Tab-separated table of C-alpha atoms and ligand atoms in Angstrom:
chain	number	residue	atom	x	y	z
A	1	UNK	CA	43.249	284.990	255.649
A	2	UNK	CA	46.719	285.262	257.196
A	3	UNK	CA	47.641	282.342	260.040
A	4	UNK	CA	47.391	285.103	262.827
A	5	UNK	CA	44.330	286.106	261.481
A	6	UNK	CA	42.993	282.191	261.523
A	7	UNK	CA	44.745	282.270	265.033
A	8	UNK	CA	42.460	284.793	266.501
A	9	UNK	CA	39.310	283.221	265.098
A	10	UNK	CA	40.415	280.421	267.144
A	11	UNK	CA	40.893	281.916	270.093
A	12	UNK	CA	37.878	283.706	270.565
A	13	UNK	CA	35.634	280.955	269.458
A	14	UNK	CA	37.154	277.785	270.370
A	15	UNK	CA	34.602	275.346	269.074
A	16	UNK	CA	35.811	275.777	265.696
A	17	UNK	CA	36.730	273.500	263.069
A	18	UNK	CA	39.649	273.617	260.175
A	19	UNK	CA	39.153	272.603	256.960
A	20	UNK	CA	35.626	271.017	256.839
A	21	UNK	CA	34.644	269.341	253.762
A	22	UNK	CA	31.282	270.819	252.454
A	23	UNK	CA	29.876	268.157	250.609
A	24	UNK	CA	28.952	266.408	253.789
A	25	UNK	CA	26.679	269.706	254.629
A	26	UNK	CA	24.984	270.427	251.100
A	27	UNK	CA	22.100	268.445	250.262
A	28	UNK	CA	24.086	268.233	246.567
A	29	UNK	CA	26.950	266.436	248.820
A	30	UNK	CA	29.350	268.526	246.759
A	31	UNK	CA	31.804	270.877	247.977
A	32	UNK	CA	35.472	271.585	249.447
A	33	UNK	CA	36.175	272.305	252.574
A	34	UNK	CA	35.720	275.170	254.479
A	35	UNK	CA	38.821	276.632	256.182
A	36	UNK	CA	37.136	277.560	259.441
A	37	UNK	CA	33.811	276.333	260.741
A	38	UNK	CA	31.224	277.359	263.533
A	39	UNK	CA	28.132	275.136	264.301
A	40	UNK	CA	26.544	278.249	266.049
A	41	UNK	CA	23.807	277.124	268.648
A	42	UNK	CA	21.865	279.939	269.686
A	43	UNK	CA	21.217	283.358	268.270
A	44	UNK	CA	23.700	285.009	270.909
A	45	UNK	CA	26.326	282.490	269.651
A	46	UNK	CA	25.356	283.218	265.828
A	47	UNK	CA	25.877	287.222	266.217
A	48	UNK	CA	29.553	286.451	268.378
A	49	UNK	CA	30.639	284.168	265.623
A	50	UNK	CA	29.463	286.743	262.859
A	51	UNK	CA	30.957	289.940	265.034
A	52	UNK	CA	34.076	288.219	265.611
A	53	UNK	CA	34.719	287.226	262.036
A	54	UNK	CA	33.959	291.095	261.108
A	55	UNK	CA	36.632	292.453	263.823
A	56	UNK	CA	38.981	290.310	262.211
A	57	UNK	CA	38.425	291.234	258.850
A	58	UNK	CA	38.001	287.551	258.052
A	59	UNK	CA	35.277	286.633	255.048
A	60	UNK	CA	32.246	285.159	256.799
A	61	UNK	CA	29.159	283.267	255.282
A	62	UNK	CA	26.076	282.056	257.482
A	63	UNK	CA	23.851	279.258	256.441
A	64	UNK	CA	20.816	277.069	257.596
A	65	UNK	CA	20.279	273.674	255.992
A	66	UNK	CA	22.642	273.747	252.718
A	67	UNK	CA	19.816	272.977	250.834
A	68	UNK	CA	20.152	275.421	248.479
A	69	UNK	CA	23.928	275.743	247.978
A	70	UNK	CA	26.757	275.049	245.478
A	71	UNK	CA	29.846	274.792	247.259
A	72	UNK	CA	33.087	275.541	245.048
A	73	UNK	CA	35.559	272.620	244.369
A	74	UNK	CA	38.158	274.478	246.084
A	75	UNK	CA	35.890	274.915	249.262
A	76	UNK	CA	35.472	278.565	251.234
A	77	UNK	CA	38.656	280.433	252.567
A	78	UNK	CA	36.826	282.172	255.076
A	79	UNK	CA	33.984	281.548	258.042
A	80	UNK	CA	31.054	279.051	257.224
A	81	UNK	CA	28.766	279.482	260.454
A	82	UNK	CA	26.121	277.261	260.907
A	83	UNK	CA	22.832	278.754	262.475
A	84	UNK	CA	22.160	276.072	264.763
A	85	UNK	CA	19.358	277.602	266.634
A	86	UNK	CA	16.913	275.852	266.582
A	87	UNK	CA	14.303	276.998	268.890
A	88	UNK	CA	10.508	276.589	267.938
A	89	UNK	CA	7.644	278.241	270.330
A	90	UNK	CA	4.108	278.441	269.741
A	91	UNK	CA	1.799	280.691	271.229
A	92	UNK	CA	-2.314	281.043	270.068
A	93	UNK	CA	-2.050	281.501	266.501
A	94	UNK	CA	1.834	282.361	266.590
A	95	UNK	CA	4.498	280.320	265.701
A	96	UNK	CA	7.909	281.326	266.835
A	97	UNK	CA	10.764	279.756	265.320
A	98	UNK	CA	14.643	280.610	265.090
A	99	UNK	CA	16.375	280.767	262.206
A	100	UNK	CA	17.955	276.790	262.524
A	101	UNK	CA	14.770	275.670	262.830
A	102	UNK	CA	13.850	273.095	260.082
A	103	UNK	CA	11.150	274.021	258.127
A	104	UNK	CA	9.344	271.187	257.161
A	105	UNK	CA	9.319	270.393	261.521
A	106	UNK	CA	7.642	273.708	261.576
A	107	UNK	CA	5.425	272.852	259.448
A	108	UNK	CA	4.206	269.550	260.804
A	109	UNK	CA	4.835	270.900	264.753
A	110	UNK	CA	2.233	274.057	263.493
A	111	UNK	CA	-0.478	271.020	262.239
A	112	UNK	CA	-0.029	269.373	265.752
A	113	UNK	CA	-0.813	272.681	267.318
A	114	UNK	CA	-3.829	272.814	265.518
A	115	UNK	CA	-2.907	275.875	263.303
A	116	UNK	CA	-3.310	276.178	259.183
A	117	UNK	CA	-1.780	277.723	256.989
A	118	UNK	CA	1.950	276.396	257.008
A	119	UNK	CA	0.822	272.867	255.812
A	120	UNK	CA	2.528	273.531	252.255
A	121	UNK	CA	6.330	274.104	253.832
A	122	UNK	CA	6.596	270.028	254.875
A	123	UNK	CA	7.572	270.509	251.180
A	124	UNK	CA	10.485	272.955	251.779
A	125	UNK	CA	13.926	271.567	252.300
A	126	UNK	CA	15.984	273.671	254.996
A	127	UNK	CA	15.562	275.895	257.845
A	128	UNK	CA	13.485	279.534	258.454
A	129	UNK	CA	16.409	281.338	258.108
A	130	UNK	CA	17.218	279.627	254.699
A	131	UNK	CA	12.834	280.136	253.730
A	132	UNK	CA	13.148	283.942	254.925
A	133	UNK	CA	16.098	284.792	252.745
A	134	UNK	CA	14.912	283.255	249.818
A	135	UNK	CA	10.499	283.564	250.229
A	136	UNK	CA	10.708	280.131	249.769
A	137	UNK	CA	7.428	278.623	248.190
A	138	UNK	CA	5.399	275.709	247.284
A	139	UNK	CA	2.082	274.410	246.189
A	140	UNK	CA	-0.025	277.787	246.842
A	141	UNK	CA	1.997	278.908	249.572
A	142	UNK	CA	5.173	281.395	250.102
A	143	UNK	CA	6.790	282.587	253.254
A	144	UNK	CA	5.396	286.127	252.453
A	145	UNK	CA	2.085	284.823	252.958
A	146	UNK	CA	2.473	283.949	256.727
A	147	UNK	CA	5.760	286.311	258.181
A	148	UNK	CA	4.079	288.562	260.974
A	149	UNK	CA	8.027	289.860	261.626
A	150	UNK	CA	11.377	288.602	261.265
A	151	UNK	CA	14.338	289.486	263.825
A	152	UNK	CA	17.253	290.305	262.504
A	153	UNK	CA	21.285	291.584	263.426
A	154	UNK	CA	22.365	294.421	260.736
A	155	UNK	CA	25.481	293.632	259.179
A	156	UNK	CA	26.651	297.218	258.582
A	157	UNK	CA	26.045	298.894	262.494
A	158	UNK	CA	25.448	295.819	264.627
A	159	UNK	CA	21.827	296.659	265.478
A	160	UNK	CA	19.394	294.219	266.275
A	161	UNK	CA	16.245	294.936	264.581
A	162	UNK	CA	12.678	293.791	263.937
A	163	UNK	CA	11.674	293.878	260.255
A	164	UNK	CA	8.031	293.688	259.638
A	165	UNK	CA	6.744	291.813	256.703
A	166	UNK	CA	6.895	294.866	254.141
A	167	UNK	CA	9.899	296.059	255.403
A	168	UNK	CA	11.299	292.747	254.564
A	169	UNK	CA	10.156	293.140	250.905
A	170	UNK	CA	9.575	289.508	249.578
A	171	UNK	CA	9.372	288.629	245.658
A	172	UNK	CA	9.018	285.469	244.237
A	173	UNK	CA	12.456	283.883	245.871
A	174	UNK	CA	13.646	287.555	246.759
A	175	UNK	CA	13.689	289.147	250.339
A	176	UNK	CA	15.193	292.673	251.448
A	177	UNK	CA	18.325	290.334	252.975
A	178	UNK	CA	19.350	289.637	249.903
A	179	UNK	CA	20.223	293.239	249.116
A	180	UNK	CA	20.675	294.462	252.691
A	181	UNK	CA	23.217	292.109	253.899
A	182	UNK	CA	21.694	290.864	257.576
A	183	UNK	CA	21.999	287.725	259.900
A	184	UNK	CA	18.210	286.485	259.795
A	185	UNK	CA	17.981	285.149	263.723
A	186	UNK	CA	14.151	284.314	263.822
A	187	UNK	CA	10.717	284.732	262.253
A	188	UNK	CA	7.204	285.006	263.780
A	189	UNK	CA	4.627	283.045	261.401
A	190	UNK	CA	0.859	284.145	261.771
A	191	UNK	CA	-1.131	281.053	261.362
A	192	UNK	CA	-4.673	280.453	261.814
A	193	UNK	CA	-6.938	278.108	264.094
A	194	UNK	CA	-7.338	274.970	261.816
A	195	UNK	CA	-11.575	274.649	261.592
A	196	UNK	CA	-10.398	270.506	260.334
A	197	UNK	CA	-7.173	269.617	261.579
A	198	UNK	CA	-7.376	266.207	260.003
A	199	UNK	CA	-7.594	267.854	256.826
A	200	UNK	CA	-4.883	270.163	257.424
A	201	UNK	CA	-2.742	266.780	258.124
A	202	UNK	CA	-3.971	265.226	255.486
A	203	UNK	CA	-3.250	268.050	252.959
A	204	UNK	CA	0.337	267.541	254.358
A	205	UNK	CA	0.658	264.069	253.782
A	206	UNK	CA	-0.608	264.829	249.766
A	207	UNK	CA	2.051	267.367	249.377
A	208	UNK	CA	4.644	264.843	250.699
A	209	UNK	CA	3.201	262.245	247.775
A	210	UNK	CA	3.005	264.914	245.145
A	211	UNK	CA	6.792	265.852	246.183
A	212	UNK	CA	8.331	261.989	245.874
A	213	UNK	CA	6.149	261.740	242.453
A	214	UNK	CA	7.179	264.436	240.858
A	215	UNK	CA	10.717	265.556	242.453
A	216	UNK	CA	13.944	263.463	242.840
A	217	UNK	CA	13.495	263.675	246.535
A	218	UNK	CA	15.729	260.357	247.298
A	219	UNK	CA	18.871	261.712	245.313
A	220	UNK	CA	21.190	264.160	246.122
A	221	UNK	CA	20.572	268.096	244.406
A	222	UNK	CA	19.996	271.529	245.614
A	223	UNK	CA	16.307	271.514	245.016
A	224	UNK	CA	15.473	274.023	241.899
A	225	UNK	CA	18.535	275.210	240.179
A	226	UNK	CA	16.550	277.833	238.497
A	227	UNK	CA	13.869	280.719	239.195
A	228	UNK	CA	11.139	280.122	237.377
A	229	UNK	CA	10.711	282.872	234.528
A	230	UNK	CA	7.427	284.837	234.559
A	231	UNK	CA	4.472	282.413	234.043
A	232	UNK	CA	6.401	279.553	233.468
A	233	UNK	CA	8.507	276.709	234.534
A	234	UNK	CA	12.105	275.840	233.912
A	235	UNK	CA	11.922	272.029	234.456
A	236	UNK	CA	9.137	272.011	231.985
A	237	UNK	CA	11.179	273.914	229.252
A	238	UNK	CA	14.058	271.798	230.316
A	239	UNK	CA	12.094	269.131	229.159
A	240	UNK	CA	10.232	270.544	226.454
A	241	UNK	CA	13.987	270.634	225.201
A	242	UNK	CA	14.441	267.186	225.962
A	243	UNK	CA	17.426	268.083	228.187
A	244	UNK	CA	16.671	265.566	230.441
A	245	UNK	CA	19.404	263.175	231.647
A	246	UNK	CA	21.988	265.471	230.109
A	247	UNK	CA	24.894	264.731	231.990
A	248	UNK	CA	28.732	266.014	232.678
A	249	UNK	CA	30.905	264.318	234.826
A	250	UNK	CA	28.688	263.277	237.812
A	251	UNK	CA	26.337	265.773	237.353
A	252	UNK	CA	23.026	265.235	235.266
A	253	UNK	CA	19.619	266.708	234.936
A	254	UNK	CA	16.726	264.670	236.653
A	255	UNK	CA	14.820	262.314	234.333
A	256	UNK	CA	12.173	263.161	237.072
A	257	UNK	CA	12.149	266.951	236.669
A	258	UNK	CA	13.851	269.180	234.359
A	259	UNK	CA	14.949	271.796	237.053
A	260	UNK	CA	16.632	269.697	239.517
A	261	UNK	CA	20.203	268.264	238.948
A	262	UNK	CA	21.131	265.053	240.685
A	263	UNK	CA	24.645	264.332	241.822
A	264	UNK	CA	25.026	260.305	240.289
A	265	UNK	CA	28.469	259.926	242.952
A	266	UNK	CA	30.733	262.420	243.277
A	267	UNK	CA	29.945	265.468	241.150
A	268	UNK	CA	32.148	268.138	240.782
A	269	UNK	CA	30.844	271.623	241.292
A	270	UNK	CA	32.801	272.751	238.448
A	271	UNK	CA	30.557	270.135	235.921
A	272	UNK	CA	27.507	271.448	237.857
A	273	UNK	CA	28.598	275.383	236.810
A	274	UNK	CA	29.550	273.701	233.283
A	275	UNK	CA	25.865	272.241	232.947
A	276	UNK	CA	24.071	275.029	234.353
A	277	UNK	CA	25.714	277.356	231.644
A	278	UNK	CA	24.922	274.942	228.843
A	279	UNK	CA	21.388	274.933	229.983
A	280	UNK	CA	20.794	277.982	230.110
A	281	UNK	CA	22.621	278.306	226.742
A	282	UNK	CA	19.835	276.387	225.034
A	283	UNK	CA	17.075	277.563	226.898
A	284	UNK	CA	18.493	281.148	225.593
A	285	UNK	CA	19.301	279.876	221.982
A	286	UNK	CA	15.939	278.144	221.402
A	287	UNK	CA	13.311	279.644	223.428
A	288	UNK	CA	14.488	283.352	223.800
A	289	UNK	CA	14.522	282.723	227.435
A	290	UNK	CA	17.135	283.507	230.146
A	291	UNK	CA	17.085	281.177	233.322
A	292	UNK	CA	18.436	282.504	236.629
A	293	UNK	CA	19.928	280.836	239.173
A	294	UNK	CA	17.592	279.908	242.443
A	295	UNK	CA	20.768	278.211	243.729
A	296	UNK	CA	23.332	280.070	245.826
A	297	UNK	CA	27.085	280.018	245.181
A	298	UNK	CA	29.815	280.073	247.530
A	299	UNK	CA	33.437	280.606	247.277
A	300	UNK	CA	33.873	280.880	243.339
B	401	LIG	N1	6.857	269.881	234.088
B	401	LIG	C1	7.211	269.162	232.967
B	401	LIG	N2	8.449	268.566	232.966
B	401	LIG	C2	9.327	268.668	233.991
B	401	LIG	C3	8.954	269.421	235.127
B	401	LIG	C4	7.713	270.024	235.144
B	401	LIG	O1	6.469	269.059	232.021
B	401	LIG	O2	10.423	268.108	233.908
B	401	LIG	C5	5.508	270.491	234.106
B	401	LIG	C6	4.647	269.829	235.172
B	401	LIG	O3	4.018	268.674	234.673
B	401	LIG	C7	3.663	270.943	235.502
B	401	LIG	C8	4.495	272.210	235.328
B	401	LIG	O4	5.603	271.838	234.505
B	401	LIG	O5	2.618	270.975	234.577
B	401	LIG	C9	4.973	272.774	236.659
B	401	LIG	O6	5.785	271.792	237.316
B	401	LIG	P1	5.846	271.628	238.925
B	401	LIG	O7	4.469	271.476	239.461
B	401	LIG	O8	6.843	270.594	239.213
B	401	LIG	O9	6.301	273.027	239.411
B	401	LIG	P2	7.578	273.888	239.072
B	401	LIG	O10	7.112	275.202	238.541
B	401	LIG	O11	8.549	273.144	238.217
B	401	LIG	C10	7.685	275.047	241.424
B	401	LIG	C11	8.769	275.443	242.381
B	401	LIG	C12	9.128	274.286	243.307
B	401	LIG	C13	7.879	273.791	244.021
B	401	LIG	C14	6.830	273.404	242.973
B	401	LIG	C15	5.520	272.981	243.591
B	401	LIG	C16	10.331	277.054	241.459
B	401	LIG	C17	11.601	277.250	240.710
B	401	LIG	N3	9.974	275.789	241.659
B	401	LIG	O12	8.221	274.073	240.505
B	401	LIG	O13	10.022	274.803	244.276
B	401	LIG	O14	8.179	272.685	244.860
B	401	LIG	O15	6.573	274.516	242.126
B	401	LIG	O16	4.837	274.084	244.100
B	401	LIG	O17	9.683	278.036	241.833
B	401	LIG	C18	12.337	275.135	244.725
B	401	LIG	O18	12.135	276.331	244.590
B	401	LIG	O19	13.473	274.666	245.036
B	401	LIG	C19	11.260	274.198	244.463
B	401	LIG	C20	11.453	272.882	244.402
């Protein structure tokens, strides 16, 4: 980025920031800063921020609750935009939630409307946007399961379109916008009339307890760091290795659970790329298996 470029940004949207450190929006708490950044409040201000970047010719990267993101050392020379809208409307058995939303308030706000169906994402850190992109998942449930549409703005001609749930072609933590580069803005979730609230609370509250058992949910980490492979789970052939509390630097795996990796201070996101590779090192060398990364990296 040249100084008129960074110049320009500036100009058109005023309400940015220089130089914001990362680690202070990444659930890891790791990361340098990025060079320009745009808390983006509503959809209209999301697409401006993205279109503006784009007539530039300034790198751009849009993210929801940095739950799920490594942040290089040496930060992002380019846009990080915030989607900060955060809108959540329900109507009969249809939740309609932007992409800034935070999922797990979806979740509960869905149980107060006396819908089912959702109760599993009060385990899902970050927003709808984040969920869509990813199919995020837990404890029987996946986004895939519930997306009536998702609206989104196409990167490559600027169109706003509505993507059904086949078009947007979820996997287990794949989507068509992670091939198809687009700006997720919303989602409509298709839930169903609870017959037993209560129960649908209480099934909520279970998943919360199940979560702080078996997950390090008071320390800082990106959630998984790997996919699980086919019929398996990493964290248990993380520990079936006894890889466990393998540490560099500040970085170590969980005691708690083999596939999350808890920063013990201030990690460095080089020692989390340095454990991740000799993880997946031994998981190749003595099981035959290759981990992939659930994690997204930015600015390496
Ligand atoms: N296990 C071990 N040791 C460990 C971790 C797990 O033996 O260190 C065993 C467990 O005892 C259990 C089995 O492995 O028998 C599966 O473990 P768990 O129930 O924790 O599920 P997981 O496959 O490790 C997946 C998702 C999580 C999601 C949980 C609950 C992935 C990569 N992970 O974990 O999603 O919360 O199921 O549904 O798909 C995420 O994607 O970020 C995430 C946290």
């Amino acid at each position: 980025m040249t100084q008129e470029q960074i110049a320009a940004y500036k100009t058109a949207i005023p309400e940015t920031k220089d130089n914001e450190p990362m680690a202070g929006h990444t659930s890891f708490r790791i990361g340098g800063p990025a060079r320009l950044y745009t808390v983006a409040p509503s959809s209209d201000a999301l697409i401006q921020a993205v279109q503006t970047a784009q007539e530039i010719g300034i790198p751009f990267y849009v993210y929801g609750g940095g739950s799920n993101l490594l942040v290089s050392d040496d930060g992002y020379q380019g846009v990080l935009i915030q989607a900060a809208n955060r809108s959540l409307t329900i109507e009969g058995n249809v939740v309609h939630a932007e992409a800034g939303a935070v999922t797990a308030l979806v979740a509960r706000k869905s149980v107060e409307a006396g819908l089912t169906g959702f109760e599993w994402a009060i385990g899902v850190p970050g927003t709808i946007g984040g969920a869509l992109y990813g199919n995020a998942g837990c404890y029987g449930g996946e986004m895939k399961d519930v997306v009536k549409s998702v609206e989104a703005y196409r990167l490559k001609d600027g169109e706003r379109v509505r993507l059904s749930n086949a078009d947007c072609r979820f996997g287990y933590r794949e989507s068509f916008f992670k091939r198809e580069p687009h700006l997720i803005l919303s989602g409509e979730l298709e839930l169903a009339p609870s017959p037993d609230p209560k129960a649908s609370k209480a099934r909520m509250e279970e998943i919360i307890q199940t979560r702080k058992e078996k997950q390090p949910l008071g320390q800082s980490s990106c959630g998984s760091v790997f996919k699980n492979p086919p019929g398996e789970s990493a964290g248990r052939l993380i520990d079936k290795l006894s890889l466990k509390g393998t540490r560099i630097g500040e970085i170590e795996v969980s005691a708690k659970h083999g596939n999350f990796f808890v920063n013990q201070g201030h990690a460095r996101a080089q020692d989390v790329i340095a454990l991740i590779s000799l993880i997946k090192m031994k998981v190749r060398d003595e099981l035959g298996i290759e981990l992939m990364e659930e994690v997204q990296y930015l600015g390496f």
